[in-house]
mmCIF file of C-alpha atoms and ligand atoms in Angstrom:
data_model
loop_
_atom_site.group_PDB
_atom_site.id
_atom_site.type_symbol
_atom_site.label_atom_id
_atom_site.label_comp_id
_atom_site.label_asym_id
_atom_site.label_seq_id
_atom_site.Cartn_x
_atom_site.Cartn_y
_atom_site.Cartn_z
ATOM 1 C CA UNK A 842 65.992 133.143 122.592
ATOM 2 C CA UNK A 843 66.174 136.553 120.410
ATOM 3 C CA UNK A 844 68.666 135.958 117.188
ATOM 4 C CA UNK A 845 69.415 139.413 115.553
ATOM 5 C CA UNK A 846 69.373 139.006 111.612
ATOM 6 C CA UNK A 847 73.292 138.967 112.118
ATOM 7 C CA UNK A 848 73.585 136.776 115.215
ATOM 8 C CA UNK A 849 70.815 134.318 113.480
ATOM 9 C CA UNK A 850 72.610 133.865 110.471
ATOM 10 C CA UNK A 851 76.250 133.070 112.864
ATOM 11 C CA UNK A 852 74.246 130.664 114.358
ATOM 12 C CA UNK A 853 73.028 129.229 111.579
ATOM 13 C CA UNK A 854 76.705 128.631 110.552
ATOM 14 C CA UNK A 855 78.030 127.264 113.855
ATOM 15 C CA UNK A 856 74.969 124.981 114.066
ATOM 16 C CA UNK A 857 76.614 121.628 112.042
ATOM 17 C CA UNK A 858 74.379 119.304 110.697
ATOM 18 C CA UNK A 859 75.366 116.033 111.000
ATOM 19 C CA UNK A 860 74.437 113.524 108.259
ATOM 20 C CA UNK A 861 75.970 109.682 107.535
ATOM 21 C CA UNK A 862 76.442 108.533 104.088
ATOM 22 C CA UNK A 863 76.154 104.919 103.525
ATOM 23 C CA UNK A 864 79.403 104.360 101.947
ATOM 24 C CA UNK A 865 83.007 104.263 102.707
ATOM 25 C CA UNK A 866 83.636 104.872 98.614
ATOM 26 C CA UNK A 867 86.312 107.940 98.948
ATOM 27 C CA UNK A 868 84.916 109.089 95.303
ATOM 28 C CA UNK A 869 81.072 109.191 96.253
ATOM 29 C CA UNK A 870 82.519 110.973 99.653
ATOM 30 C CA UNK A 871 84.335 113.644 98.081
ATOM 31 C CA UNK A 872 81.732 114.269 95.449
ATOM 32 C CA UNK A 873 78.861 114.768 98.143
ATOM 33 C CA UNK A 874 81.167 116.373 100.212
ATOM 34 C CA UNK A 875 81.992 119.395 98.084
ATOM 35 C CA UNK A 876 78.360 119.685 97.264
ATOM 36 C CA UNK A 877 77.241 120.111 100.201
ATOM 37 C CA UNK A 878 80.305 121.809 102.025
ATOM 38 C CA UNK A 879 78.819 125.373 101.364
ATOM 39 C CA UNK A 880 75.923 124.280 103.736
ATOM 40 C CA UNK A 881 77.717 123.765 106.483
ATOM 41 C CA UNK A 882 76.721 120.045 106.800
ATOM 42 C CA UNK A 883 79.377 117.370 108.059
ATOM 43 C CA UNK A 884 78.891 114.307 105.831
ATOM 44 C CA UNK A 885 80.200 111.141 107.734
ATOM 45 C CA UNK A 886 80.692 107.519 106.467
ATOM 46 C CA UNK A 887 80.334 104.247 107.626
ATOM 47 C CA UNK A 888 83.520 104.022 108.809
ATOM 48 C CA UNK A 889 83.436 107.272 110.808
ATOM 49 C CA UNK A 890 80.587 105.283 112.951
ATOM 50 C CA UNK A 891 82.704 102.258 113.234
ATOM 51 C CA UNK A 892 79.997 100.697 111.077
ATOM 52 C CA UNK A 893 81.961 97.469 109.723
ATOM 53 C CA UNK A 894 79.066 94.986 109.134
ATOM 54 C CA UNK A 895 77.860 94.307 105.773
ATOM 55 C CA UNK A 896 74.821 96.027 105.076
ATOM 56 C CA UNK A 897 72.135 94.389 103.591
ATOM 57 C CA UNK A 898 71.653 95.144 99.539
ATOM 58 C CA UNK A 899 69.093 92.670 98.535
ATOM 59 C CA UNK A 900 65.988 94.283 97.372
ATOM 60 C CA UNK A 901 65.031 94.306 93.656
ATOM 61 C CA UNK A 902 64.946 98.445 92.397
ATOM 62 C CA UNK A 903 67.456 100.877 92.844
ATOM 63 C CA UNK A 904 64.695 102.447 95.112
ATOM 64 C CA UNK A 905 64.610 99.128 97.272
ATOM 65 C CA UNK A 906 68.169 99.046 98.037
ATOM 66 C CA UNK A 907 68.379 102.447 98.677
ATOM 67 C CA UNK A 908 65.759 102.958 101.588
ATOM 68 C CA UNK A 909 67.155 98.925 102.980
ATOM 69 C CA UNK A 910 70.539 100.592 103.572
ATOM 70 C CA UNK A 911 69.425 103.969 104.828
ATOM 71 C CA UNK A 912 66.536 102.382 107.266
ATOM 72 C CA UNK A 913 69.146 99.543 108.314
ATOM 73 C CA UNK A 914 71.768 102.524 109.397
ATOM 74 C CA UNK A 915 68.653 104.667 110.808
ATOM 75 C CA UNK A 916 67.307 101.750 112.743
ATOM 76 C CA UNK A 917 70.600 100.551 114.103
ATOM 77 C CA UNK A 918 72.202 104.100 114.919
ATOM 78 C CA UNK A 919 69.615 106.282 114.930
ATOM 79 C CA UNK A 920 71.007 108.872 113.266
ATOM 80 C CA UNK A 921 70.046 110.804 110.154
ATOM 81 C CA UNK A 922 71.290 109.011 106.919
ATOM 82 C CA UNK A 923 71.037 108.913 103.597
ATOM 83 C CA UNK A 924 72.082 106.072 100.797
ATOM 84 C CA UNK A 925 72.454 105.747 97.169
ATOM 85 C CA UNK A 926 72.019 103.146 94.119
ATOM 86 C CA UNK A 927 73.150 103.384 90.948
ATOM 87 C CA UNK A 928 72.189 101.481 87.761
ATOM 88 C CA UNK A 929 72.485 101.061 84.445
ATOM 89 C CA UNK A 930 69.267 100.815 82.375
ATOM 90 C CA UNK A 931 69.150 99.700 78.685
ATOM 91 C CA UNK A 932 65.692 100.101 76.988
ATOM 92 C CA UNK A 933 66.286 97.178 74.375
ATOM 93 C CA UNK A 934 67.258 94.821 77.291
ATOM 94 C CA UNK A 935 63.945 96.194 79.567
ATOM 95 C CA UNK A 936 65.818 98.167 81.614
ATOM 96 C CA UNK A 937 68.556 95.676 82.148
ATOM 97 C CA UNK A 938 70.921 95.648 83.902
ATOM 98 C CA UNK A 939 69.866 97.897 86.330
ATOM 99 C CA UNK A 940 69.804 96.956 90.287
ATOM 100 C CA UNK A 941 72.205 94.761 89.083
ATOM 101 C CA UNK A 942 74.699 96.552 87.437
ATOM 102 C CA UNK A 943 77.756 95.335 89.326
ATOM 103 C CA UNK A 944 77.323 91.922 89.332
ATOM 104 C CA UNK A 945 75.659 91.479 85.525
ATOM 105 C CA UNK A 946 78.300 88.822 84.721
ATOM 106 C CA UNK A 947 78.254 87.465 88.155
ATOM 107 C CA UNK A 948 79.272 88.253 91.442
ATOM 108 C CA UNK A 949 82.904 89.612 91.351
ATOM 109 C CA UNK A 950 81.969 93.431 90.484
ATOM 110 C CA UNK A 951 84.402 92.866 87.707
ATOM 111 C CA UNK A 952 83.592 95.867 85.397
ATOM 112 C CA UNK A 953 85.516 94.295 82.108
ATOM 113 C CA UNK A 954 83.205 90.718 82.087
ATOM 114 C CA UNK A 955 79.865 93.343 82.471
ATOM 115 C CA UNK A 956 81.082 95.951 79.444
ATOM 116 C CA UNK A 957 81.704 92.474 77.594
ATOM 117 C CA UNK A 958 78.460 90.682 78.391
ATOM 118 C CA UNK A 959 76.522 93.735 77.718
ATOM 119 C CA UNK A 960 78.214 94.806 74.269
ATOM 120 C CA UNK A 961 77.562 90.497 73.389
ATOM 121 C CA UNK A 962 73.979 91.034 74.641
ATOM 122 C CA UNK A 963 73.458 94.545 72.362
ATOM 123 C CA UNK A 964 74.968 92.842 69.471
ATOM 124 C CA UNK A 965 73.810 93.304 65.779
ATOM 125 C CA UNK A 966 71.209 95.956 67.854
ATOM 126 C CA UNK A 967 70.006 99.278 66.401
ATOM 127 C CA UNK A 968 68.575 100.587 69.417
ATOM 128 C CA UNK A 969 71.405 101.293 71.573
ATOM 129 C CA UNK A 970 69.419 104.125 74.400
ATOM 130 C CA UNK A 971 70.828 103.303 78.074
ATOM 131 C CA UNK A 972 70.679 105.769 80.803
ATOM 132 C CA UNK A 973 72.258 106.009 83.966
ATOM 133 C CA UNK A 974 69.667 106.355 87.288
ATOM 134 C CA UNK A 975 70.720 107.310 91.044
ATOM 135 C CA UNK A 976 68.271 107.480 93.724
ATOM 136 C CA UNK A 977 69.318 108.643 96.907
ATOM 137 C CA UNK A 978 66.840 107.845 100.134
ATOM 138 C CA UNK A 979 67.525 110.222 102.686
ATOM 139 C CA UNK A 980 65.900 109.809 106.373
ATOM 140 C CA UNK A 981 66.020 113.422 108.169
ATOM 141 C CA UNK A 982 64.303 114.646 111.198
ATOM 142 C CA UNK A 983 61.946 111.231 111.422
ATOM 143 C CA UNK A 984 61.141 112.299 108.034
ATOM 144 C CA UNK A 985 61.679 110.582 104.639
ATOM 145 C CA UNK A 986 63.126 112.358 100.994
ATOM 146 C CA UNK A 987 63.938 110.799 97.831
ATOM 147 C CA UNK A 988 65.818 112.328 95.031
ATOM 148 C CA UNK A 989 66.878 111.023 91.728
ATOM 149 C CA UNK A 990 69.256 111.674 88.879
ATOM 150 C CA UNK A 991 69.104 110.513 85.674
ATOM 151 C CA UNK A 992 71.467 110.855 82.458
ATOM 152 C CA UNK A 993 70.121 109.968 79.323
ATOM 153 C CA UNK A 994 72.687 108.227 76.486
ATOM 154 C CA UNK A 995 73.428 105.205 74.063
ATOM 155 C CA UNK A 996 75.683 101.977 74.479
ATOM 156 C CA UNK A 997 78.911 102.156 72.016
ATOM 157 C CA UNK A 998 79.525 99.125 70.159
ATOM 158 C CA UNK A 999 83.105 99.485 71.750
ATOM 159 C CA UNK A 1000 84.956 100.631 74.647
ATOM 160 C CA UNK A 1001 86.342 103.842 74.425
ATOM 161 C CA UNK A 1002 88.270 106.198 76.727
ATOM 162 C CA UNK A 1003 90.888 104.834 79.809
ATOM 163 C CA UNK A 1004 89.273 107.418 82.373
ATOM 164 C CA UNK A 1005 86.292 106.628 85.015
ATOM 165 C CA UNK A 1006 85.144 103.364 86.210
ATOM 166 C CA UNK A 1007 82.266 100.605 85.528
ATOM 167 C CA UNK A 1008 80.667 101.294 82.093
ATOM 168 C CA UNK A 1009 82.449 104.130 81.618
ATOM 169 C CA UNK A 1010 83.935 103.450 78.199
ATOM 170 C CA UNK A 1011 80.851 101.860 76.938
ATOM 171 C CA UNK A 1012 78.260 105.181 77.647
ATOM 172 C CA UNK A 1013 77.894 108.067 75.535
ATOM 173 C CA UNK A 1014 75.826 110.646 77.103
ATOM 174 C CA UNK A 1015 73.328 112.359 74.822
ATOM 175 C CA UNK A 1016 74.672 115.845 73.406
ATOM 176 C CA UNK A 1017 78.308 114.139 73.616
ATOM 177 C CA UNK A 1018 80.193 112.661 70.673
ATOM 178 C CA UNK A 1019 82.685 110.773 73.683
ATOM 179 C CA UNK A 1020 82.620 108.315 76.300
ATOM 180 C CA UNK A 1021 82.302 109.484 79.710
ATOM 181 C CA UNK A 1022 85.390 107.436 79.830
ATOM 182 C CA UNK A 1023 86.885 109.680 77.399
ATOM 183 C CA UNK A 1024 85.114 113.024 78.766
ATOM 184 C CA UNK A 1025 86.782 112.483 82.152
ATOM 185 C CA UNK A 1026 85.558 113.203 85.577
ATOM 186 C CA UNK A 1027 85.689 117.364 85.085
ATOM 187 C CA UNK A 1028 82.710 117.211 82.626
ATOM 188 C CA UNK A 1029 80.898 113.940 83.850
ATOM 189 C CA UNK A 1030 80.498 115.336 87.442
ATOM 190 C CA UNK A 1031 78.757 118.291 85.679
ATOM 191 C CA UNK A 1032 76.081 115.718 84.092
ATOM 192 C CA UNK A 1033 76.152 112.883 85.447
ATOM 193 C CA UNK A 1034 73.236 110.774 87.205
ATOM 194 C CA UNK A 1035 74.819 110.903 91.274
ATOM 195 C CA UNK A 1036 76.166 114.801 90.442
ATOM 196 C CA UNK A 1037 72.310 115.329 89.305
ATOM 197 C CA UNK A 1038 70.928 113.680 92.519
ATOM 198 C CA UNK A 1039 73.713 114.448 94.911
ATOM 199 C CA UNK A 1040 72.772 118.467 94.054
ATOM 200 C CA UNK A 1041 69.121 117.719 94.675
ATOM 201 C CA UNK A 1042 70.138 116.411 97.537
ATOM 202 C CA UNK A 1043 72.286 119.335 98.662
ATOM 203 C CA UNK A 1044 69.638 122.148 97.576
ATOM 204 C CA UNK A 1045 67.124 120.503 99.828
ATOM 205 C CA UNK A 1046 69.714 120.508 102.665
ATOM 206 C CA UNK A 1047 70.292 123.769 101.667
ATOM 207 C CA UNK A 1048 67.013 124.831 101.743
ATOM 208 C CA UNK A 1049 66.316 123.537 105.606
ATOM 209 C CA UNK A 1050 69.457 123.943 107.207
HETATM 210 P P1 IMP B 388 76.637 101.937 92.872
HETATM 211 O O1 IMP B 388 75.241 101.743 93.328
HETATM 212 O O2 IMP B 388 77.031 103.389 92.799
HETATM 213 O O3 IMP B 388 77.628 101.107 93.618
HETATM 214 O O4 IMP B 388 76.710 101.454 91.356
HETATM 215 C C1 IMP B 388 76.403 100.124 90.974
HETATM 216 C C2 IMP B 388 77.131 99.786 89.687
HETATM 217 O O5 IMP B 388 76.656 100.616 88.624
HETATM 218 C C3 IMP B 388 78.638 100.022 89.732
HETATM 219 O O6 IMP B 388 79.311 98.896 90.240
HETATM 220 C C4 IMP B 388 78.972 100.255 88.266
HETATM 221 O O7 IMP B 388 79.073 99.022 87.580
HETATM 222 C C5 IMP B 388 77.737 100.980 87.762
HETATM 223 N N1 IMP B 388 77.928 102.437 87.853
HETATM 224 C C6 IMP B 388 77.446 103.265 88.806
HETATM 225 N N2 IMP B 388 77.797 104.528 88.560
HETATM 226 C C7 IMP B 388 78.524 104.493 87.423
HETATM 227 C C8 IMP B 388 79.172 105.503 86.663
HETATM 228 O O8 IMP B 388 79.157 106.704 86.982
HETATM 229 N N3 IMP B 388 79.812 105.091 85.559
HETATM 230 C C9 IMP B 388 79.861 103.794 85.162
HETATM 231 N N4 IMP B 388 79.284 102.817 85.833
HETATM 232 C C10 IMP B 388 78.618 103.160 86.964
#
């Protein structure tokens, strides 16, 4: 069929592309939502597909987990996907704590026991460089896309800052005499790691829808 340049580009807009994020976090939804909202692409969660099963985290990278939960949804619904991991890496501690950010001081995801075993682990230490990392695996059209985002800072030797969540109050991004705790979430979704990856994300989108 023959799409004029105006009828083409209508098209274009009624023609929804549907993705699923693996997540039912209302924060990450939002944030990926408004990127990608001037696309025209519907972002769905897990609990949109009545997805209510655990899925399966266990690999040992931020990479690994990432493609495990977007091939796991993929496989099992066969639709196009994407999924995200987040860690914290601290150069002094190789890279630590990284895929295992959440649970550093065990398994409760209890952010106050990881700033505390992390500030007790850094210690007395000069070199205080940490960045955050996302990676995003997306599975589109049969075809596979990763895209990562990466903010560059140092480890306080305090908390600082009420706003935010997980090590918040604990990272200073580089450029910044704050907290991202203390920036708030106006200026961290500007720099942060998943804003950095979630718009690489949306410009590819962009770029093929
Ligand atoms: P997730 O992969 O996004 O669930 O992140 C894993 C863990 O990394 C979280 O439970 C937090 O402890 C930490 N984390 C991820 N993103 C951030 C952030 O933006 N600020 C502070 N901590 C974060």
């Amino acid at each position: 069929m023959f799409y004029g340049t105006h009828s083409l580009s209508l098209y274009k807009k009624l023609k929804k592309m549907k993705l699923v994020f693996a997540t039912n976090n209302q924060h990450k939804l939002d944030e990926v939502r408004q990127i990608t909202a001037p696309y025209g692409i519907e972002i769905v969660s897990l609990a949109d597909i009545h997805c209510q099963e655990e899925i399966p985290e266990t690999a040992e990278t931020l990479e690994g987990n990432a493609w495990q939960k977007a091939h796991f949804l993929q496989e099992k619904y066969g639709m196009d996907c994407f999924a995200d991991d987040t860690g914290l890496e601290v150069e002094v501690l190789h890279n630590a704590p990284g895929v295992y950010s959440a649970r550093y001081a065990g398994s409760g995801h209890d952010s106050e026991a990881n700033m505390k075993k992390l500030l007790q682990n850094l210690a007395g230490e000069k070199n205080r460089k940490a960045r955050f990392r996302t990676v995003i695996a997306l599975t589109i059209g049969g075809k596979e896309y990763t895209f990562e985002g990466i903010v560059s800072g140092k480890i306080t030797t305090e908390k600082r800052g009420e706003g935010g969540f997980g090590y918040d109050p604990i990272f200073m991004p580089d450029g910044y005499d704050k907290t991202f705790a203390e920036l708030g979430n106006d200026v961290k979704n500007q720099i942060s790691h998943r804003a950095q990856a979630v718009g690489k994300l949306g410009a590819f989108l962009a770029s093929i829808s």
